[in-house]
Coordinates of C-alpha atoms and ligand atoms in Angstrom, one line a residue:
M3 CA 104.4 168.1 113.7
L4 CA 102.7 164.6 114.2
V5 CA 103.1 162.4 117.4
F6 CA 102.0 159.2 116.9
T7 CA 102.0 156.7 120.2
T8 CA 101.3 153.2 118.6
V9 CA 103.3 151.3 115.9
A10 CA 100.4 150.8 113.6
A11 CA 100.0 154.4 113.4
L12 CA 103.8 155.2 112.8
R13 CA 104.1 152.2 110.2
C14 CA 101.2 153.9 108.9
Y15 CA 103.2 156.8 107.9
L16 CA 106.1 155.7 107.1
R17 CA 104.0 154.1 103.9
S18 CA 102.7 156.7 103.2
C19 CA 105.8 158.4 103.0
Q20 CA 107.0 155.8 100.8
L21 CA 104.7 156.1 98.5
G22 CA 104.3 160.2 98.2
V23 CA 103.8 161.7 94.8
D24 CA 107.3 161.9 93.8
R25 CA 108.2 158.3 94.3
I26 CA 111.3 159.1 95.7
E27 CA 112.4 157.5 98.3
Q28 CA 112.8 159.7 100.9
A29 CA 115.8 159.7 103.8
V30 CA 114.7 159.3 107.0
G31 CA 117.3 160.5 110.0
L32 CA 115.7 158.7 113.4
V33 CA 116.5 160.1 116.6
P34 CA 116.1 158.2 119.8
T35 CA 115.2 159.2 123.4
M36 CA 114.4 158.7 127.0
G37 CA 112.6 162.6 126.8
A38 CA 113.1 165.2 129.0
L39 CA 115.0 167.2 126.0
H40 CA 118.0 169.1 126.5
A41 CA 120.6 171.0 124.2
G42 CA 122.5 168.2 124.1
H43 CA 119.6 166.5 122.8
L44 CA 119.3 169.2 120.2
T45 CA 122.1 169.4 118.1
L46 CA 121.1 165.3 116.8
L47 CA 117.8 166.9 116.1
E48 CA 119.7 170.0 113.8
R49 CA 122.5 167.4 112.6
A50 CA 119.1 165.3 111.6
R51 CA 117.1 168.2 110.0
Q52 CA 119.6 168.9 107.9
Q53 CA 120.3 165.6 106.7
N54 CA 117.4 163.6 105.6
S55 CA 114.4 165.0 104.5
I56 CA 112.1 163.0 107.0
V57 CA 113.1 163.4 110.9
I58 CA 111.7 161.2 113.5
V59 CA 112.1 161.5 117.5
S60 CA 111.3 158.8 119.4
I61 CA 110.5 159.2 123.6
F62 CA 110.5 155.7 125.2
V63 CA 111.9 155.9 128.6
N64 CA 112.6 151.6 127.9
P65 CA 112.0 149.3 131.7
L66 CA 114.7 146.9 130.2
Q67 CA 117.4 148.7 130.6
F68 CA 117.2 150.2 134.5
G69 CA 117.9 147.4 136.8
P70 CA 115.4 147.1 139.8
S71 CA 117.3 149.6 142.0
E72 CA 117.5 152.3 139.5
D73 CA 115.1 155.4 138.9
F74 CA 113.2 154.2 136.3
Q75 CA 110.0 155.1 137.8
K76 CA 112.2 158.5 139.1
Y77 CA 113.2 159.6 135.4
P78 CA 112.2 163.0 134.6
R79 CA 108.7 162.5 131.6
Q80 CA 107.8 165.9 130.4
L81 CA 106.2 165.3 127.0
E82 CA 104.5 169.0 126.6
P83 CA 108.4 170.8 126.5
D84 CA 110.0 168.2 124.7
R85 CA 107.0 168.4 121.8
Q86 CA 107.3 172.1 121.8
L87 CA 111.4 171.5 121.2
C88 CA 111.2 168.8 119.0
E89 CA 108.3 171.3 116.9
K90 CA 110.7 174.2 116.8
A91 CA 113.9 172.3 116.2
G92 CA 111.7 171.2 112.5
V93 CA 110.5 167.3 113.6
D94 CA 108.3 166.3 111.5
V95 CA 106.8 163.1 114.2
I96 CA 107.4 162.1 117.4
F97 CA 106.9 158.4 118.5
V98 CA 105.6 157.9 121.9
P99 CA 105.2 154.3 122.6
T100 CA 104.0 152.8 125.5
P101 CA 105.6 149.8 127.6
E102 CA 103.0 148.0 126.2
E103 CA 103.1 148.9 122.5
M104 CA 107.1 148.0 123.0
G105 CA 106.2 144.5 123.7
M106 CA 106.6 145.2 127.2
N107 CA 103.6 144.2 128.3
N108 CA 104.1 143.9 132.6
G109 CA 105.1 147.2 131.6
G110 CA 108.2 145.8 133.0
V111 CA 110.6 147.9 136.1
F112 CA 112.7 144.5 136.1
T113 CA 114.5 143.2 132.9
A114 CA 114.7 140.0 134.0
S115 CA 110.9 140.0 134.3
V116 CA 110.0 140.7 130.5
A117 CA 109.3 138.2 128.2
L118 CA 110.8 139.4 125.1
T119 CA 113.2 138.6 123.1
Q120 CA 116.2 140.1 123.4
V121 CA 119.6 141.5 121.6
V122 CA 122.8 140.1 123.8
P123 CA 125.7 142.7 122.7
P124 CA 129.6 141.1 122.9
E125 CA 130.7 140.3 126.3
S126 CA 133.4 142.0 126.5
M127 CA 131.3 145.4 126.1
T128 CA 128.6 145.2 128.5
S129 CA 130.8 143.9 131.1
V130 CA 133.5 147.1 131.5
L131 CA 132.7 150.9 132.0
C132 CA 129.3 150.9 132.9
G133 CA 128.2 147.9 132.3
R134 CA 129.6 146.4 135.6
S135 CA 127.5 148.1 138.0
R136 CA 124.7 148.3 135.4
R137 CA 124.5 144.7 135.0
G138 CA 121.6 144.1 131.5
H139 CA 121.6 147.5 130.7
F140 CA 122.9 147.2 127.6
Q141 CA 121.0 144.1 126.4
G142 CA 118.0 146.9 127.3
V143 CA 119.9 149.4 125.1
A144 CA 120.4 147.0 121.9
T145 CA 116.7 145.4 121.8
I146 CA 115.4 147.9 122.1
V147 CA 117.8 150.0 119.5
T148 CA 116.7 147.5 117.3
K149 CA 113.0 147.7 117.4
L150 CA 113.3 151.4 116.7
L151 CA 115.0 150.2 113.9
N152 CA 113.2 148.0 112.8
L153 CA 110.3 149.7 112.9
V154 CA 111.4 152.8 111.0
Q155 CA 113.8 151.8 108.7
P156 CA 115.8 155.0 109.1
T157 CA 118.5 156.3 106.4
R158 CA 120.3 157.2 109.5
A159 CA 119.5 156.7 113.6
Y160 CA 122.1 158.9 115.9
F161 CA 123.7 159.3 119.2
G162 CA 125.1 161.4 121.4
Q163 CA 128.9 161.1 122.1
K164 CA 128.8 161.6 125.7
D165 CA 126.7 157.1 126.3
A166 CA 130.1 156.3 124.9
Q167 CA 129.7 152.8 125.9
Q168 CA 126.1 153.1 124.1
L169 CA 128.1 154.6 120.5
A170 CA 129.9 151.6 120.5
I171 CA 127.6 149.2 121.3
I172 CA 125.2 149.9 119.1
R173 CA 128.0 150.6 115.4
R174 CA 128.9 146.7 117.2
L175 CA 125.6 145.2 116.7
V176 CA 124.2 147.0 113.4
A177 CA 128.0 145.8 111.6
D178 CA 127.5 142.3 113.3
L179 CA 123.2 142.3 112.0
N180 CA 124.2 144.1 109.2
L181 CA 121.1 146.5 110.0
P182 CA 121.0 149.2 106.9
V183 CA 121.9 152.0 108.6
E184 CA 123.9 155.0 109.3
I185 CA 124.8 155.1 112.8
V186 CA 125.6 159.5 113.2
A187 CA 127.9 160.2 116.3
C188 CA 127.3 164.1 117.6
P189 CA 129.9 165.3 119.8
I190 CA 129.7 165.6 124.0
V191 CA 127.4 169.5 124.7
R192 CA 128.5 171.0 127.8
E193 CA 127.5 174.1 130.0
S194 CA 130.0 176.5 130.7
S195 CA 131.4 175.4 133.1
G196 CA 132.7 171.8 131.1
L197 CA 129.4 170.0 133.1
A198 CA 128.3 167.6 130.1
L199 CA 124.6 168.0 129.8
S200 CA 122.1 164.9 130.7
S201 CA 118.4 164.6 131.7
R202 CA 120.1 163.5 134.9
N203 CA 121.4 167.0 135.4
Q204 CA 117.9 167.9 136.7
Y205 CA 118.3 165.6 140.4
L206 CA 121.3 168.2 141.0
R207 CA 120.9 170.6 143.4
A208 CA 122.8 174.5 142.0
Q209 CA 125.6 173.4 144.7
E210 CA 126.2 170.0 143.4
K211 CA 126.0 171.4 139.8
E212 CA 128.8 173.4 140.3
E213 CA 130.7 169.9 142.2
A214 CA 130.1 168.3 139.5
S215 CA 131.9 170.1 137.1
V216 CA 135.0 168.5 138.4
L217 CA 134.7 166.0 136.1
Y218 CA 135.2 167.5 133.0
R219 CA 137.7 169.1 134.6
S220 CA 139.6 166.1 135.2
L221 CA 139.5 164.8 131.6
R222 CA 141.2 167.6 130.9
Q223 CA 144.0 167.3 133.2
A224 CA 144.6 163.8 131.4
E225 CA 144.0 164.8 128.3
R226 CA 146.3 167.7 128.5
A227 CA 149.6 165.1 129.9
F228 CA 148.6 163.2 127.0
L229 CA 148.7 165.9 124.6
A230 CA 152.2 166.7 126.3
G231 CA 153.4 162.6 126.2
E232 CA 152.4 160.6 128.6
R233 CA 150.9 157.6 126.8
S234 CA 150.4 155.0 129.9
S235 CA 146.6 154.9 131.1
A236 CA 147.7 154.2 135.0
E237 CA 149.5 158.0 135.2
L238 CA 146.4 159.3 133.3
I239 CA 144.2 157.5 135.3
A240 CA 146.1 159.0 138.4
L241 CA 145.7 162.2 137.1
V242 CA 141.6 161.9 137.2
K243 CA 141.5 160.7 140.6
L244 CA 143.6 162.9 142.2
E245 CA 141.4 165.7 140.7
L246 CA 138.4 164.2 141.6
A247 CA 139.8 163.8 145.0
K248 CA 139.9 167.9 145.3
V249 CA 135.5 167.3 145.3
P250 CA 135.0 165.0 148.6
S251 CA 130.9 164.6 147.6
I252 CA 132.5 163.2 144.3
E253 CA 132.2 159.2 145.0
L254 CA 134.3 157.7 141.7
E255 CA 132.5 154.8 140.0
Y256 CA 135.1 154.0 137.9
V257 CA 137.4 155.7 135.0
E258 CA 139.1 153.2 132.6
S259 CA 140.7 153.6 129.4
V260 CA 140.2 151.3 126.5
D261 CA 139.5 151.4 122.6
P262 CA 136.5 153.3 121.7
T263 CA 135.3 151.0 118.9
T264 CA 135.9 147.8 121.0
L265 CA 135.9 149.2 124.4
I266 CA 139.3 146.7 125.4
P267 CA 140.9 148.3 128.4
L268 CA 144.3 149.8 127.2
D269 CA 147.1 149.9 129.2
K270 CA 149.4 152.0 126.7
I271 CA 148.1 154.2 124.6
E272 CA 148.8 154.3 120.7
E273 CA 146.6 155.9 118.8
V274 CA 143.3 156.6 120.3
A275 CA 141.7 155.6 123.8
L276 CA 138.4 156.4 125.6
L277 CA 138.7 157.8 128.8
A278 CA 135.3 157.2 130.8
L279 CA 134.3 157.8 133.8
A280 CA 131.4 157.7 136.1
A281 CA 130.7 158.7 139.4
R282 CA 127.9 159.1 142.1
L283 CA 126.8 162.7 143.5
G284 CA 124.5 162.1 146.2
S285 CA 121.8 159.5 144.8
T286 CA 122.7 160.9 141.0
R287 CA 125.4 158.7 138.8
L288 CA 127.2 160.9 136.0
I289 CA 128.8 160.3 133.7
D290 CA 131.6 161.9 131.1
N291 CA 134.6 160.2 129.1
I292 CA 136.9 162.3 126.5
L293 CA 138.9 160.4 123.1
L294 CA 142.6 160.7 123.4
R295 CA 143.7 160.9 119.9
N296 CA 147.1 160.7 118.9
R297 CA 146.7 161.8 115.8
Q298 CA 148.0 164.9 113.7
P299 CA 145.8 167.2 112.7
I300 CA 143.5 166.5 109.6
V301 CA 142.8 169.2 107.3
A302 CA 138.9 168.6 105.3
I303 CA 137.6 170.7 102.1
D304 CA 134.6 170.6 100.3
G305 CA 132.7 172.3 97.7
P306 CA 131.2 172.1 94.5
A307 CA 132.7 171.3 91.5
G308 CA 134.6 173.6 90.8
A309 CA 135.6 176.2 93.2
G310 CA 139.0 175.5 93.2
K311 CA 140.0 173.3 96.1
S312 CA 142.0 170.6 94.3
T313 CA 144.4 173.4 93.9
V314 CA 144.7 175.3 97.0
A315 CA 144.2 171.9 99.0
R316 CA 147.7 170.9 97.1
Q317 CA 149.7 173.8 97.8
V318 CA 148.2 174.2 101.4
A319 CA 149.0 170.4 101.7
Q320 CA 152.7 171.5 100.4
A321 CA 153.1 175.3 102.8
L322 CA 151.8 173.4 106.2
G323 CA 154.3 169.9 105.3
L324 CA 151.0 167.8 105.3
L325 CA 150.1 164.7 102.8
Y326 CA 147.2 166.0 100.2
L327 CA 144.2 163.6 99.4
D328 CA 141.9 164.3 96.5
T329 CA 139.0 161.8 96.8
G330 CA 137.2 163.7 94.1
A331 CA 140.2 161.1 91.8
M332 CA 139.0 158.3 94.1
Y333 CA 135.3 158.8 93.2
R334 CA 136.7 159.3 89.0
A335 CA 138.8 156.3 88.9
V336 CA 136.2 154.1 89.6
T337 CA 134.0 155.9 87.4
W338 CA 136.5 155.3 84.9
L339 CA 136.6 151.7 85.7
V340 CA 132.8 151.1 85.3
L341 CA 132.5 152.5 81.7
Q342 CA 135.8 150.9 80.6
S343 CA 133.6 147.4 81.7
D344 CA 130.4 148.4 79.9
I345 CA 128.8 148.1 83.2
P346 CA 125.9 150.6 82.7
I347 CA 125.6 152.6 85.7
E348 CA 122.7 151.6 87.1
D349 CA 124.0 148.6 87.7
E350 CA 124.6 148.5 91.3
L351 CA 124.6 145.2 92.3
S352 CA 127.5 144.6 89.5
I353 CA 129.1 147.6 90.2
A354 CA 129.3 147.0 94.2
E355 CA 131.2 144.0 93.2
I356 CA 133.4 145.5 91.0
V357 CA 134.3 148.3 93.2
C358 CA 134.6 145.6 96.5
K359 CA 137.6 144.8 94.6
C360 CA 139.7 147.1 93.3
E361 CA 143.0 148.6 94.6
I362 CA 143.1 152.0 94.0
I363 CA 146.7 153.3 93.9
L364 CA 147.4 157.5 94.9
R365 CA 151.3 158.9 94.6
M366 CA 150.8 162.9 95.5
S367 CA 153.7 164.0 94.4
D368 CA 155.4 166.5 96.8
E369 CA 158.3 168.5 95.2
T370 CA 155.2 169.7 91.9
L371 CA 151.8 170.6 91.8
A372 CA 151.6 168.4 89.6
P373 CA 147.7 166.5 90.0
V374 CA 148.1 163.3 91.8
R375 CA 149.0 160.6 89.5
V376 CA 146.4 157.7 89.9
W377 CA 146.4 154.0 89.5
I378 CA 143.1 151.6 89.7
N379 CA 143.9 147.9 89.5
S380 CA 147.6 148.7 88.2
Q381 CA 146.6 150.8 85.7
E382 CA 147.2 154.1 85.4
V383 CA 144.4 157.0 84.9
T384 CA 146.0 160.0 85.6
Q385 CA 144.5 161.6 82.7
A386 CA 141.6 159.8 81.8
I387 CA 139.9 160.7 85.0
R388 CA 139.7 163.7 84.0
S389 CA 137.5 163.6 80.5
L390 CA 134.4 164.9 80.1
E391 CA 132.8 161.6 80.0
V392 CA 134.0 160.4 83.2
T393 CA 133.2 163.9 85.1
S394 CA 129.5 163.6 83.5
Q395 CA 129.2 159.9 85.5
V396 CA 130.8 160.3 88.2
S397 CA 128.0 162.0 90.8
A398 CA 125.8 159.1 89.1
L399 CA 128.6 156.6 90.7
A400 CA 129.6 158.7 93.9
A401 CA 125.3 158.2 94.9
Q402 CA 125.5 155.0 95.1
L403 CA 126.1 153.1 98.7
S404 CA 128.6 150.3 98.1
V405 CA 130.5 152.9 96.0
R406 CA 130.8 155.5 98.9
Q407 CA 131.4 153.2 101.5
E408 CA 134.4 150.8 99.7
L409 CA 135.8 154.7 99.1
V410 CA 135.5 156.1 102.1
K411 CA 136.7 152.6 104.3
Q412 CA 140.0 153.8 102.5
Q413 CA 139.9 156.9 103.1
Q414 CA 140.1 156.5 106.8
L415 CA 142.3 154.4 106.4
W416 CA 144.8 157.3 105.0
G417 CA 143.6 159.5 107.5
E418 CA 144.3 157.2 110.6
K419 CA 147.5 158.6 111.6
G420 CA 146.2 162.0 110.2
G421 CA 148.7 164.9 108.8
I422 CA 146.8 165.1 106.1
V423 CA 144.6 167.5 103.8
V424 CA 141.9 166.1 102.4
E425 CA 139.4 167.6 99.8
G426 CA 135.8 166.3 98.8
R427 CA 132.4 167.0 98.9
D428 CA 132.0 165.1 102.5
I429 CA 134.7 165.0 104.6
G430 CA 134.1 167.9 107.3
T431 CA 130.7 166.1 107.3
H432 CA 131.3 162.2 107.4
V433 CA 134.4 160.9 106.6
F434 CA 136.5 163.2 108.8
P435 CA 133.8 164.8 111.0
D436 CA 136.2 165.0 114.0
A437 CA 138.7 166.8 111.6
E438 CA 140.6 169.9 113.3
L439 CA 140.5 172.4 110.7
K440 CA 137.3 172.4 108.2
I441 CA 136.3 174.6 104.5
F442 CA 133.7 175.2 102.8
L443 CA 135.4 176.2 99.5
T444 CA 133.1 177.6 97.0
A445 CA 132.4 180.5 94.4
S446 CA 129.9 181.4 91.5
V447 CA 128.4 179.1 88.8
Q448 CA 130.1 181.8 86.0
E449 CA 133.2 182.2 87.9
R450 CA 134.0 178.3 88.6
A451 CA 132.7 177.3 84.8
K452 CA 135.2 179.8 83.5
R453 CA 137.5 177.8 85.3
R454 CA 137.1 174.8 84.2
Q455 CA 136.9 175.7 81.0
Q456 CA 140.3 176.9 81.2
E457 CA 141.8 173.6 82.4
L458 CA 140.1 171.6 79.8
K459 CA 141.6 173.8 77.5
N460 CA 144.7 173.5 79.6
Q461 CA 143.9 169.8 79.0
G462 CA 144.0 170.1 75.1
E463 CA 139.8 168.3 75.7
A464 CA 136.9 169.7 73.5
N465 CA 136.0 173.4 73.9
L466 CA 132.9 173.3 75.5
S467 CA 130.6 177.0 75.4
L468 CA 130.3 179.1 78.5
E469 CA 126.6 177.8 78.8
Q470 CA 127.6 174.1 78.1
M471 CA 130.1 174.1 81.4
Q472 CA 127.7 176.3 83.9
Q473 CA 124.6 173.7 82.9
N474 CA 127.1 170.7 83.7
L475 CA 128.7 172.3 87.3
V476 CA 125.2 172.7 87.8
L477 CA 123.7 169.4 87.3
R478 CA 126.6 168.0 89.0
D479 CA 126.6 170.1 91.9
W480 CA 122.3 169.0 92.3
K481 CA 123.2 164.6 91.8
D482 CA 126.2 165.9 94.4
T483 CA 124.0 167.6 96.8
N484 CA 120.6 166.2 96.7
R485 CA 121.7 162.2 96.6
D486 CA 120.6 160.8 99.7
I487 CA 123.9 159.4 100.8
A488 CA 126.4 162.0 102.6
P489 CA 125.3 164.6 100.2
L490 CA 127.4 167.8 99.6
Q491 CA 126.5 170.2 102.5
K492 CA 128.5 172.3 104.7
A493 CA 129.7 170.9 107.7
P494 CA 128.0 173.1 110.7
D495 CA 131.2 174.0 112.2
S496 CA 133.1 175.0 109.0
I497 CA 134.6 177.6 107.7
E498 CA 133.4 179.4 104.3
I499 CA 135.2 180.8 101.9
L500 CA 133.6 182.8 98.6
T501 CA 137.3 182.4 96.0
D502 CA 135.3 185.2 93.4
G503 CA 138.0 187.2 93.4
L504 CA 140.6 186.0 95.0
T505 CA 143.9 184.4 93.9
I506 CA 144.8 180.6 94.7
A507 CA 147.4 182.2 96.7
E508 CA 145.3 184.6 98.7
V509 CA 143.2 181.2 99.3
T510 CA 145.9 179.4 100.6
D511 CA 147.0 182.4 102.8
R512 CA 143.7 182.2 104.6
I513 CA 143.2 178.6 104.9
V514 CA 147.5 178.3 106.0
S515 CA 146.8 181.1 108.9
L516 CA 143.5 179.9 109.7
Y517 CA 145.3 176.4 111.1
R518 CA 147.8 178.5 112.6
E519 CA 145.3 180.3 114.5
K520 CA 142.8 177.0 115.0
V521 CA 144.7 174.3 114.9
E522 CA 148.7 175.2 115.7
Q523 CA 147.9 177.8 118.2
G524 CA 145.0 175.6 120.2
Ligands
LIG603 O1 136.5 166.9 93.4 P1 136.0 166.4 91.6 O2 135.0 166.9 90.6 O3 137.3 165.4 90.7 O4 134.7 165.2 92.4 C1 134.5 164.3 91.2 C2 132.8 164.1 91.9 O5 133.2 163.1 93.0 C3 132.1 164.7 92.6 O6 131.1 165.7 91.5 C4 131.4 164.6 93.2 C5 131.9 163.2 94.1 N1 132.9 163.1 95.2 C6 132.0 162.7 95.9 O7 131.2 162.5 96.1 N2 132.3 163.1 96.9 C7 133.4 163.3 97.5 N3 134.1 163.2 99.0 C8 134.8 163.9 96.3 C9 134.1 163.9 95.3

């Protein structure tokens, strides 16, 4: 693991990676932190390690985001334990610049005294929640994050859901400034008491830590009421306050219910709300939040080609009375369109143009178990997308950024209200990372080749040898697993089912009972 303190050294390293021996573009994951790393950060590091070839952690206590009366001087700085934790997590580089190195040449403790070009997020997002008391804080965050993103130019950057306002503002700045990075959010990690992990928990004495657990308990009270049908923000907020009042040492700063994307306050919660609070315990300021989602459950089924995902997903959907979405069919339909139009598969620019304009219609029949019917630009392609030609090209298309962005957007629209079984390669990891049940369906390549051969036979397609079939599958799996964007991976919280020797009915039953255990019975 390397430790850099200067921009010049970091840039030099990044250049050397780009010009690596194989000249293959390497995915870079950036985890921006202020140090004093804990188990919450560790999940960000692990996720970054899983998804990228190179993982860079920045440790910088950013003076721009501290107000004059805040804890900039006191904020815990502990490079050696941080270094050890990063080393263990398989981090490649730690970047630890000084304020001077980051262009804050007065080491500015006060935001206003730093002469620096700054990034100003929309007022509507910075004036609510923590922005009410922390003036200038989010401008400081937006500025430093933009600087780090520009310096490292990562493929992905990782942030915790605990700082939900920060996350929403960063997502917005990335969208508004067209920054070429994927923002990955990781769930809040909590102590067994429910207290959300935070570097500032170090300030708490044992008894205060115990008292602080009321924050999450109060949010859970509101969640319970929400799940029982309460939709009024005022009522839910009143419940939080009632619970907090049981611990007199807690001094509530705010509790608000806002739209998690725009941060606009909500009176009534139609689809989803971010219920967030900040409170003081002695001199320590703590924040916490919970997402309230009025959505039916989502079942995500991922796995390699030929593992039986589509048949199983369709049957699971039917058994549970949910909708079934075959995302592979969408990638296939786009591939068919590109092949039809004579655009070379490598011509990403022309493909981006047609993908953004194409209209895909999927019609799932809930009476029969027939495959989903597919139309692209009004032409039915249900059969055509299963041809050998489409199958052999689809992974190359599915690796292209514009194709994925467009199709993922459409898939997320399908899933907005939940109540859906979605099957593909990146559903549990990227499309619906908060799916209630995640399954990773797999089988040996021999078994999968046999199944695919049978499938082709049933469709009257050319008969490939078993060996050829296996080679095709291995190649497609390799492409799907090794692409930079949203590769095929088992989500850490998914349940793996190896389907060799199991009938479709057996696999379906297994998933249906997992659903009943995990989702219906909570
Ligand atoms: O499941 P299938 O064989 O119909 O999928 C066809 C291809 O589409 C697969 O090789 C990779 C791609 N795909 C993807 O990249 N992401 C998904 N969510 C679904 C499919």
